Amino acid sequence: MIMKIGIVTDAHYCDLELLGGDRKPRYAFSAVKAAFEEFKKQGVQVVASLGDMAHYNDGKDESLKHLKEISEMMNSYGIPIYHCMGNHDSEIVSGKGYAEISGFNVAPAVFEDDEVRLIFVDASYWPNGKPYEAPNVDWTQSLVPEHELDWLKKQLDTEKRTVVFTHQNIDTNINEDHIISNADEINGILADYGVSHVFQGHYHYGAENIINGIPYTTLRAMCLDDSENYLIAEV
């Protein structure tokens, strides 16, 4: 049986027309809405939200307002949503707080059926193993801590096809600033367990690479002024 997954990332939604030269946060809201319209039309079973759906801007209260607006719109389509915390999400609120506000299932988390297991990984930690604490975050610094690697191995120990999702990048072929500090260790684990595919966000311009025979897809950011930066994956 094939599972159909809708994937979105990096909307950076806030009340700005332009951010950082090429990000269009207001536009991103309509782009995400268009993606969900297509997800509903195509019968997507679950949505993977790979982080930074709202952008920290004009303080915490304003940022929380934007998070509520975009998450309410996404939830209105009635499709289960699983979310990997992005660095900008972590500037606003903790993972627990994000789950309470958005209603999303926040990583570390698993969605599965009889044949496929989707594993959502949280790399919202400093390289010394301490978790991010809002608003103190550095987009170039991330880690999957030891206790979560143990959890990941347990989730990968299955006869089901496995697919892994992160915000920050495990793909070591892209810009170094975006890569999780223990990516090599993680890639070794994924290879040992024969993961089917890895999907990531964070690096806005997207990438496709193969590591240890596993395809790694980094999606383009929804805040870029392109027509369809979402993905419907069949696994």
PDB file of C-alpha atoms in Angstrom:
ATOM      1  CA  MET A   1       0.000   0.000   0.000  1.00  0.00           C
ATOM      2  CA  ILE A   2       1.288   3.468  -0.932  1.00  0.00           C
ATOM      3  CA  MET A   3       1.122   6.326   1.574  1.00  0.00           C
ATOM      4  CA  LYS A   4       0.580   9.807   0.144  1.00  0.00           C
ATOM      5  CA  ILE A   5       2.319  12.613   2.078  1.00  0.00           C
ATOM      6  CA  GLY A   6       2.024  16.368   1.595  1.00  0.00           C
ATOM      7  CA  ILE A   7       5.194  18.263   2.519  1.00  0.00           C
ATOM      8  CA  VAL A   8       5.668  21.988   3.185  1.00  0.00           C
ATOM      9  CA  THR A   9       8.474  23.985   4.778  1.00  0.00           C
ATOM     10  CA  ASP A  10       9.835  27.441   5.556  1.00  0.00           C
ATOM     11  CA  ALA A  11       6.857  29.733   5.034  1.00  0.00           C
ATOM     12  CA  HIS A  12       8.348  32.314   7.444  1.00  0.00           C
ATOM     13  CA  TYR A  13       4.869  33.816   7.693  1.00  0.00           C
ATOM     14  CA  CYS A  14       4.687  37.271   9.302  1.00  0.00           C
ATOM     15  CA  ASP A  15       3.417  40.753   8.471  1.00  0.00           C
ATOM     16  CA  LEU A  16       6.186  41.670   6.019  1.00  0.00           C
ATOM     17  CA  GLU A  17       6.132  41.912   2.238  1.00  0.00           C
ATOM     18  CA  LEU A  18       9.851  41.232   1.895  1.00  0.00           C
ATOM     19  CA  LEU A  19      12.408  39.711   4.250  1.00  0.00           C
ATOM     20  CA  GLY A  20      16.116  39.151   3.651  1.00  0.00           C
ATOM     21  CA  GLY A  21      15.962  40.095  -0.010  1.00  0.00           C
ATOM     22  CA  ASP A  22      14.078  37.091  -1.392  1.00  0.00           C
ATOM     23  CA  ARG A  23      11.610  35.884   1.273  1.00  0.00           C
ATOM     24  CA  LYS A  24       7.991  36.954   0.848  1.00  0.00           C
ATOM     25  CA  PRO A  25       6.257  36.149   4.157  1.00  0.00           C
ATOM     26  CA  ARG A  26       2.793  37.491   3.304  1.00  0.00           C
ATOM     27  CA  TYR A  27       2.834  35.663  -0.027  1.00  0.00           C
ATOM     28  CA  ALA A  28       3.775  32.463   1.794  1.00  0.00           C
ATOM     29  CA  PHE A  29       0.402  32.257   3.558  1.00  0.00           C
ATOM     30  CA  SER A  30      -1.412  31.977   0.221  1.00  0.00           C
ATOM     31  CA  ALA A  31       1.238  29.566  -1.063  1.00  0.00           C
ATOM     32  CA  VAL A  32       0.687  27.239   1.898  1.00  0.00           C
ATOM     33  CA  LYS A  33      -3.077  27.529   1.466  1.00  0.00           C
ATOM     34  CA  ALA A  34      -2.757  26.560  -2.213  1.00  0.00           C
ATOM     35  CA  ALA A  35      -0.635  23.572  -1.199  1.00  0.00           C
ATOM     36  CA  PHE A  36      -3.289  22.381   1.245  1.00  0.00           C
ATOM     37  CA  GLU A  37      -5.999  22.793  -1.386  1.00  0.00           C
ATOM     38  CA  GLU A  38      -4.012  20.416  -3.576  1.00  0.00           C
ATOM     39  CA  PHE A  39      -3.317  18.057  -0.670  1.00  0.00           C
ATOM     40  CA  LYS A  40      -7.053  17.786  -0.024  1.00  0.00           C
ATOM     41  CA  LYS A  41      -7.799  17.298  -3.709  1.00  0.00           C
ATOM     42  CA  GLN A  42      -5.157  14.569  -4.074  1.00  0.00           C
ATOM     43  CA  GLY A  43      -6.229  12.642  -0.966  1.00  0.00           C
ATOM     44  CA  VAL A  44      -3.056  13.191   1.044  1.00  0.00           C
ATOM     45  CA  GLN A  45      -3.130  11.113   4.255  1.00  0.00           C
ATOM     46  CA  VAL A  46      -0.733  13.177   6.353  1.00  0.00           C
ATOM     47  CA  VAL A  47       1.157  16.457   6.100  1.00  0.00           C
ATOM     48  CA  ALA A  48       4.823  16.827   7.021  1.00  0.00           C
ATOM     49  CA  SER A  49       5.518  20.413   8.058  1.00  0.00           C
ATOM     50  CA  LEU A  50       9.293  20.771   8.116  1.00  0.00           C
ATOM     51  CA  GLY A  51       9.619  23.922  10.172  1.00  0.00           C
ATOM     52  CA  ASP A  52       9.723  27.716  10.203  1.00  0.00           C
ATOM     53  CA  MET A  53       6.071  28.114   9.288  1.00  0.00           C
ATOM     54  CA  ALA A  54       6.011  31.433  11.183  1.00  0.00           C
ATOM     55  CA  HIS A  55       8.803  33.986  11.503  1.00  0.00           C
ATOM     56  CA  TYR A  56       9.880  35.695  14.722  1.00  0.00           C
ATOM     57  CA  ASN A  57       9.054  39.351  14.013  1.00  0.00           C
ATOM     58  CA  ASP A  58       7.970  42.349  16.145  1.00  0.00           C
ATOM     59  CA  GLY A  59       8.234  40.419  19.397  1.00  0.00           C
ATOM     60  CA  LYS A  60       6.692  37.273  20.837  1.00  0.00           C
ATOM     61  CA  ASP A  61       3.034  38.348  20.905  1.00  0.00           C
ATOM     62  CA  GLU A  62       3.005  39.334  17.237  1.00  0.00           C
ATOM     63  CA  SER A  63       4.867  36.149  16.300  1.00  0.00           C
ATOM     64  CA  LEU A  64       2.400  33.993  18.239  1.00  0.00           C
ATOM     65  CA  LYS A  65      -0.454  35.696  16.394  1.00  0.00           C
ATOM     66  CA  HIS A  66       1.055  34.721  13.052  1.00  0.00           C
ATOM     67  CA  LEU A  67       1.683  31.164  14.237  1.00  0.00           C
ATOM     68  CA  LYS A  68      -1.972  30.869  15.273  1.00  0.00           C
ATOM     69  CA  GLU A  69      -3.177  32.284  11.952  1.00  0.00           C
ATOM     70  CA  ILE A  70      -1.210  29.935   9.739  1.00  0.00           C
ATOM     71  CA  SER A  71      -1.774  26.847  11.902  1.00  0.00           C
ATOM     72  CA  GLU A  72      -5.535  27.469  12.041  1.00  0.00           C
ATOM     73  CA  MET A  73      -5.617  27.676   8.259  1.00  0.00           C
ATOM     74  CA  MET A  74      -3.579  24.479   7.885  1.00  0.00           C
ATOM     75  CA  ASN A  75      -5.740  22.597  10.402  1.00  0.00           C
ATOM     76  CA  SER A  76      -8.942  23.679   8.650  1.00  0.00           C
ATOM     77  CA  TYR A  77      -8.326  21.055   5.949  1.00  0.00           C
ATOM     78  CA  GLY A  78      -8.710  18.191   8.407  1.00  0.00           C
ATOM     79  CA  ILE A  79      -5.454  16.415   7.498  1.00  0.00           C
ATOM     80  CA  PRO A  80      -3.146  15.246  10.335  1.00  0.00           C
ATOM     81  CA  ILE A  81      -0.067  17.479  10.538  1.00  0.00           C
ATOM     82  CA  TYR A  82       3.328  16.428  11.895  1.00  0.00           C
ATOM     83  CA  HIS A  83       5.858  19.187  12.471  1.00  0.00           C
ATOM     84  CA  CYS A  84       9.625  19.421  12.880  1.00  0.00           C
ATOM     85  CA  MET A  85      10.632  22.485  14.878  1.00  0.00           C
ATOM     86  CA  GLY A  86      12.593  25.011  12.834  1.00  0.00           C
ATOM     87  CA  ASN A  87      15.032  27.507  14.277  1.00  0.00           C
ATOM     88  CA  HIS A  88      12.554  30.375  13.797  1.00  0.00           C
ATOM     89  CA  ASP A  89       9.800  28.316  15.449  1.00  0.00           C
ATOM     90  CA  SER A  90      12.117  27.864  18.416  1.00  0.00           C
ATOM     91  CA  GLU A  91      12.680  31.626  18.622  1.00  0.00           C
ATOM     92  CA  ILE A  92       8.953  31.998  19.299  1.00  0.00           C
ATOM     93  CA  VAL A  93       8.133  29.115  21.632  1.00  0.00           C
ATOM     94  CA  SER A  94       9.262  25.657  22.810  1.00  0.00           C
ATOM     95  CA  GLY A  95       8.229  22.476  21.028  1.00  0.00           C
ATOM     96  CA  LYS A  96       5.674  21.748  23.746  1.00  0.00           C
ATOM     97  CA  GLY A  97       4.263  25.254  23.450  1.00  0.00           C
ATOM     98  CA  TYR A  98       4.200  24.993  19.680  1.00  0.00           C
ATOM     99  CA  ALA A  99       2.154  21.791  19.866  1.00  0.00           C
ATOM    100  CA  GLU A 100      -0.328  23.390  22.266  1.00  0.00           C
ATOM    101  CA  ILE A 101      -0.775  26.504  20.125  1.00  0.00           C
ATOM    102  CA  SER A 102      -0.786  24.914  16.675  1.00  0.00           C
ATOM    103  CA  GLY A 103      -2.460  21.594  17.395  1.00  0.00           C
ATOM    104  CA  PHE A 104       0.243  19.882  15.317  1.00  0.00           C
ATOM    105  CA  ASN A 105       2.015  16.686  16.332  1.00  0.00           C
ATOM    106  CA  VAL A 106       5.518  18.010  17.069  1.00  0.00           C
ATOM    107  CA  ALA A 107       8.765  16.032  16.702  1.00  0.00           C
ATOM    108  CA  PRO A 108      10.046  13.726  17.937  1.00  0.00           C
ATOM    109  CA  ALA A 109       7.002  11.878  16.648  1.00  0.00           C
ATOM    110  CA  VAL A 110       5.886   8.969  14.470  1.00  0.00           C
ATOM    111  CA  PHE A 111       3.040   8.464  12.002  1.00  0.00           C
ATOM    112  CA  GLU A 112       2.534   5.004  10.550  1.00  0.00           C
ATOM    113  CA  ASP A 113       0.244   2.529   8.891  1.00  0.00           C
ATOM    114  CA  ASP A 114       0.650  -1.219   8.377  1.00  0.00           C
ATOM    115  CA  GLU A 115       3.526  -0.807   5.890  1.00  0.00           C
ATOM    116  CA  VAL A 116       5.159   2.621   6.327  1.00  0.00           C
ATOM    117  CA  ARG A 117       6.597   4.455   9.338  1.00  0.00           C
ATOM    118  CA  LEU A 118       7.275   8.202   9.119  1.00  0.00           C
ATOM    119  CA  ILE A 119       9.786   9.432  11.709  1.00  0.00           C
ATOM    120  CA  PHE A 120       9.972  13.134  12.580  1.00  0.00           C
ATOM    121  CA  VAL A 121      13.242  14.199  14.188  1.00  0.00           C
ATOM    122  CA  ASP A 122      13.923  17.233  16.397  1.00  0.00           C
ATOM    123  CA  ALA A 123      17.353  18.888  16.068  1.00  0.00           C
ATOM    124  CA  SER A 124      16.503  21.973  18.149  1.00  0.00           C
ATOM    125  CA  TYR A 125      19.561  21.633  20.365  1.00  0.00           C
ATOM    126  CA  TRP A 126      22.902  23.362  20.716  1.00  0.00           C
ATOM    127  CA  PRO A 127      25.960  21.256  19.807  1.00  0.00           C
ATOM    128  CA  ASN A 128      26.637  20.843  23.557  1.00  0.00           C
ATOM    129  CA  GLY A 129      23.327  18.974  23.890  1.00  0.00           C
ATOM    130  CA  LYS A 130      21.311  21.709  25.581  1.00  0.00           C
ATOM    131  CA  PRO A 131      17.876  22.433  24.084  1.00  0.00           C
ATOM    132  CA  TYR A 132      17.097  25.765  22.507  1.00  0.00           C
ATOM    133  CA  GLU A 133      15.322  28.250  24.784  1.00  0.00           C
ATOM    134  CA  ALA A 134      13.288  30.966  23.071  1.00  0.00           C
ATOM    135  CA  PRO A 135      14.317  33.416  21.789  1.00  0.00           C
ATOM    136  CA  ASN A 136      17.991  32.385  21.993  1.00  0.00           C
ATOM    137  CA  VAL A 137      18.608  30.349  18.842  1.00  0.00           C
ATOM    138  CA  ASP A 138      21.372  30.199  16.223  1.00  0.00           C
ATOM    139  CA  TRP A 139      20.282  28.898  12.809  1.00  0.00           C
ATOM    140  CA  THR A 140      23.806  27.572  12.139  1.00  0.00           C
ATOM    141  CA  GLN A 141      23.929  25.468  15.331  1.00  0.00           C
ATOM    142  CA  SER A 142      21.890  22.272  15.762  1.00  0.00           C
ATOM    143  CA  LEU A 143      22.151  18.722  17.079  1.00  0.00           C
ATOM    144  CA  VAL A 144      20.145  15.545  17.481  1.00  0.00           C
ATOM    145  CA  PRO A 145      21.022  14.596  21.094  1.00  0.00           C
ATOM    146  CA  GLU A 146      22.043  11.148  22.267  1.00  0.00           C
ATOM    147  CA  HIS A 147      18.715  10.298  23.898  1.00  0.00           C
ATOM    148  CA  GLU A 148      16.905  11.093  20.664  1.00  0.00           C
ATOM    149  CA  LEU A 149      19.361   9.015  18.616  1.00  0.00           C
ATOM    150  CA  ASP A 150      18.471   6.074  20.876  1.00  0.00           C
ATOM    151  CA  TRP A 151      14.786   6.783  20.219  1.00  0.00           C
ATOM    152  CA  LEU A 152      15.475   7.043  16.471  1.00  0.00           C
ATOM    153  CA  LYS A 153      17.160   3.637  16.390  1.00  0.00           C
ATOM    154  CA  LYS A 154      14.162   2.065  18.118  1.00  0.00           C
ATOM    155  CA  GLN A 155      11.792   3.603  15.578  1.00  0.00           C
ATOM    156  CA  LEU A 156      13.963   2.427  12.672  1.00  0.00           C
ATOM    157  CA  ASP A 157      14.066  -1.137  14.002  1.00  0.00           C
ATOM    158  CA  THR A 158      11.043  -2.312  12.020  1.00  0.00           C
ATOM    159  CA  GLU A 159      10.127  -4.322   8.943  1.00  0.00           C
ATOM    160  CA  LYS A 160       8.126  -1.348   7.668  1.00  0.00           C
ATOM    161  CA  ARG A 161       9.450   1.099   5.088  1.00  0.00           C
ATOM    162  CA  THR A 162      10.868   4.072   6.967  1.00  0.00           C
ATOM    163  CA  VAL A 163      11.023   7.730   5.965  1.00  0.00           C
ATOM    164  CA  VAL A 164      12.806  10.379   8.054  1.00  0.00           C
ATOM    165  CA  PHE A 165      11.981  14.101   8.284  1.00  0.00           C
ATOM    166  CA  THR A 166      13.992  16.971   9.782  1.00  0.00           C
ATOM    167  CA  HIS A 167      14.113  20.754   9.608  1.00  0.00           C
ATOM    168  CA  GLN A 168      17.866  21.233   9.785  1.00  0.00           C
ATOM    169  CA  ASN A 169      19.925  19.288   7.302  1.00  0.00           C
ATOM    170  CA  ILE A 170      21.441  15.828   7.582  1.00  0.00           C
ATOM    171  CA  ASP A 171      22.506  16.056   3.930  1.00  0.00           C
ATOM    172  CA  THR A 172      26.212  16.915   4.162  1.00  0.00           C
ATOM    173  CA  ASN A 173      26.442  17.988   0.510  1.00  0.00           C
ATOM    174  CA  ILE A 174      24.771  21.365   0.999  1.00  0.00           C
ATOM    175  CA  ASN A 175      25.890  24.654   2.556  1.00  0.00           C
ATOM    176  CA  GLU A 176      27.755  23.824   5.766  1.00  0.00           C
ATOM    177  CA  ASP A 177      25.935  26.420   7.892  1.00  0.00           C
ATOM    178  CA  HIS A 178      22.698  24.442   7.520  1.00  0.00           C
ATOM    179  CA  ILE A 179      24.030  21.016   8.532  1.00  0.00           C
ATOM    180  CA  ILE A 180      23.274  19.330  11.873  1.00  0.00           C
ATOM    181  CA  SER A 181      26.518  19.042  13.854  1.00  0.00           C
ATOM    182  CA  ASN A 182      26.306  15.247  14.212  1.00  0.00           C
ATOM    183  CA  ALA A 183      24.966  14.633  10.701  1.00  0.00           C
ATOM    184  CA  ASP A 184      27.629  12.037   9.860  1.00  0.00           C
ATOM    185  CA  GLU A 185      26.607   9.914  12.844  1.00  0.00           C
ATOM    186  CA  ILE A 186      22.933  10.223  11.904  1.00  0.00           C
ATOM    187  CA  ASN A 187      23.623   9.288   8.289  1.00  0.00           C
ATOM    188  CA  GLY A 188      25.416   6.166   9.468  1.00  0.00           C
ATOM    189  CA  ILE A 189      22.384   5.165  11.537  1.00  0.00           C
ATOM    190  CA  LEU A 190      20.002   5.760   8.626  1.00  0.00           C
ATOM    191  CA  ALA A 191      22.207   3.635   6.367  1.00  0.00           C
ATOM    192  CA  ASP A 192      22.445   0.819   8.927  1.00  0.00           C
ATOM    193  CA  TYR A 193      18.652   0.567   9.064  1.00  0.00           C
ATOM    194  CA  GLY A 194      17.998   1.006   5.341  1.00  0.00           C
ATOM    195  CA  VAL A 195      15.867   4.154   5.412  1.00  0.00           C
ATOM    196  CA  SER A 196      13.840   4.672   2.229  1.00  0.00           C
ATOM    197  CA  HIS A 197      14.018   8.484   1.960  1.00  0.00           C
ATOM    198  CA  VAL A 198      14.978  11.608   3.933  1.00  0.00           C
ATOM    199  CA  PHE A 199      13.104  14.927   3.594  1.00  0.00           C
ATOM    200  CA  GLN A 200      14.425  18.234   4.982  1.00  0.00           C
ATOM    201  CA  GLY A 201      13.835  21.994   5.004  1.00  0.00           C
ATOM    202  CA  HIS A 202      16.039  24.867   6.282  1.00  0.00           C
ATOM    203  CA  TYR A 203      18.176  25.329   3.135  1.00  0.00           C
ATOM    204  CA  HIS A 204      15.775  27.509   1.168  1.00  0.00           C
ATOM    205  CA  TYR A 205      16.978  26.750  -2.339  1.00  0.00           C
ATOM    206  CA  GLY A 206      16.450  23.005  -2.210  1.00  0.00           C
ATOM    207  CA  ALA A 207      18.663  20.053  -3.067  1.00  0.00           C
ATOM    208  CA  GLU A 208      18.567  16.430  -4.194  1.00  0.00           C
ATOM    209  CA  ASN A 209      21.387  14.102  -3.186  1.00  0.00           C
ATOM    210  CA  ILE A 210      22.118  10.431  -2.561  1.00  0.00           C
ATOM    211  CA  ILE A 211      23.995   9.348   0.569  1.00  0.00           C
ATOM    212  CA  ASN A 212      24.718   5.658   1.212  1.00  0.00           C
ATOM    213  CA  GLY A 213      22.145   4.808  -1.451  1.00  0.00           C
ATOM    214  CA  ILE A 214      19.402   6.821   0.300  1.00  0.00           C
ATOM    215  CA  PRO A 215      17.730   9.755  -1.509  1.00  0.00           C
ATOM    216  CA  TYR A 216      17.790  13.035   0.429  1.00  0.00           C
ATOM    217  CA  THR A 217      15.341  15.733  -0.655  1.00  0.00           C
ATOM    218  CA  THR A 218      15.573  19.300   0.654  1.00  0.00           C
ATOM    219  CA  LEU A 219      12.453  21.249  -0.291  1.00  0.00           C
ATOM    220  CA  ARG A 220      12.554  24.827  -1.532  1.00  0.00           C
ATOM    221  CA  ALA A 221      11.095  27.331   0.913  1.00  0.00           C
ATOM    222  CA  MET A 222       7.421  28.263   0.616  1.00  0.00           C
ATOM    223  CA  CYS A 223       8.354  31.929   1.174  1.00  0.00           C
ATOM    224  CA  LEU A 224      10.238  32.125  -2.115  1.00  0.00           C
ATOM    225  CA  ASP A 225       8.241  33.594  -4.971  1.00  0.00           C
ATOM    226  CA  ASP A 226       7.798  30.340  -6.870  1.00  0.00           C
ATOM    227  CA  SER A 227       4.634  28.587  -7.923  1.00  0.00           C
ATOM    228  CA  GLU A 228       4.808  25.161  -6.240  1.00  0.00           C
ATOM    229  CA  ASN A 229       7.442  24.642  -3.568  1.00  0.00           C
ATOM    230  CA  TYR A 230       5.382  21.986  -1.806  1.00  0.00           C
ATOM    231  CA  LEU A 231       5.649  18.287  -2.567  1.00  0.00           C
ATOM    232  CA  ILE A 232       3.300  15.319  -2.644  1.00  0.00           C
ATOM    233  CA  ALA A 233       5.390  12.211  -2.024  1.00  0.00           C
ATOM    234  CA  GLU A 234       4.222   8.629  -2.418  1.00  0.00           C
ATOM    235  CA  VAL A 235       6.136   6.174  -0.254  1.00  0.00           C
TER     236      VAL A 235
END
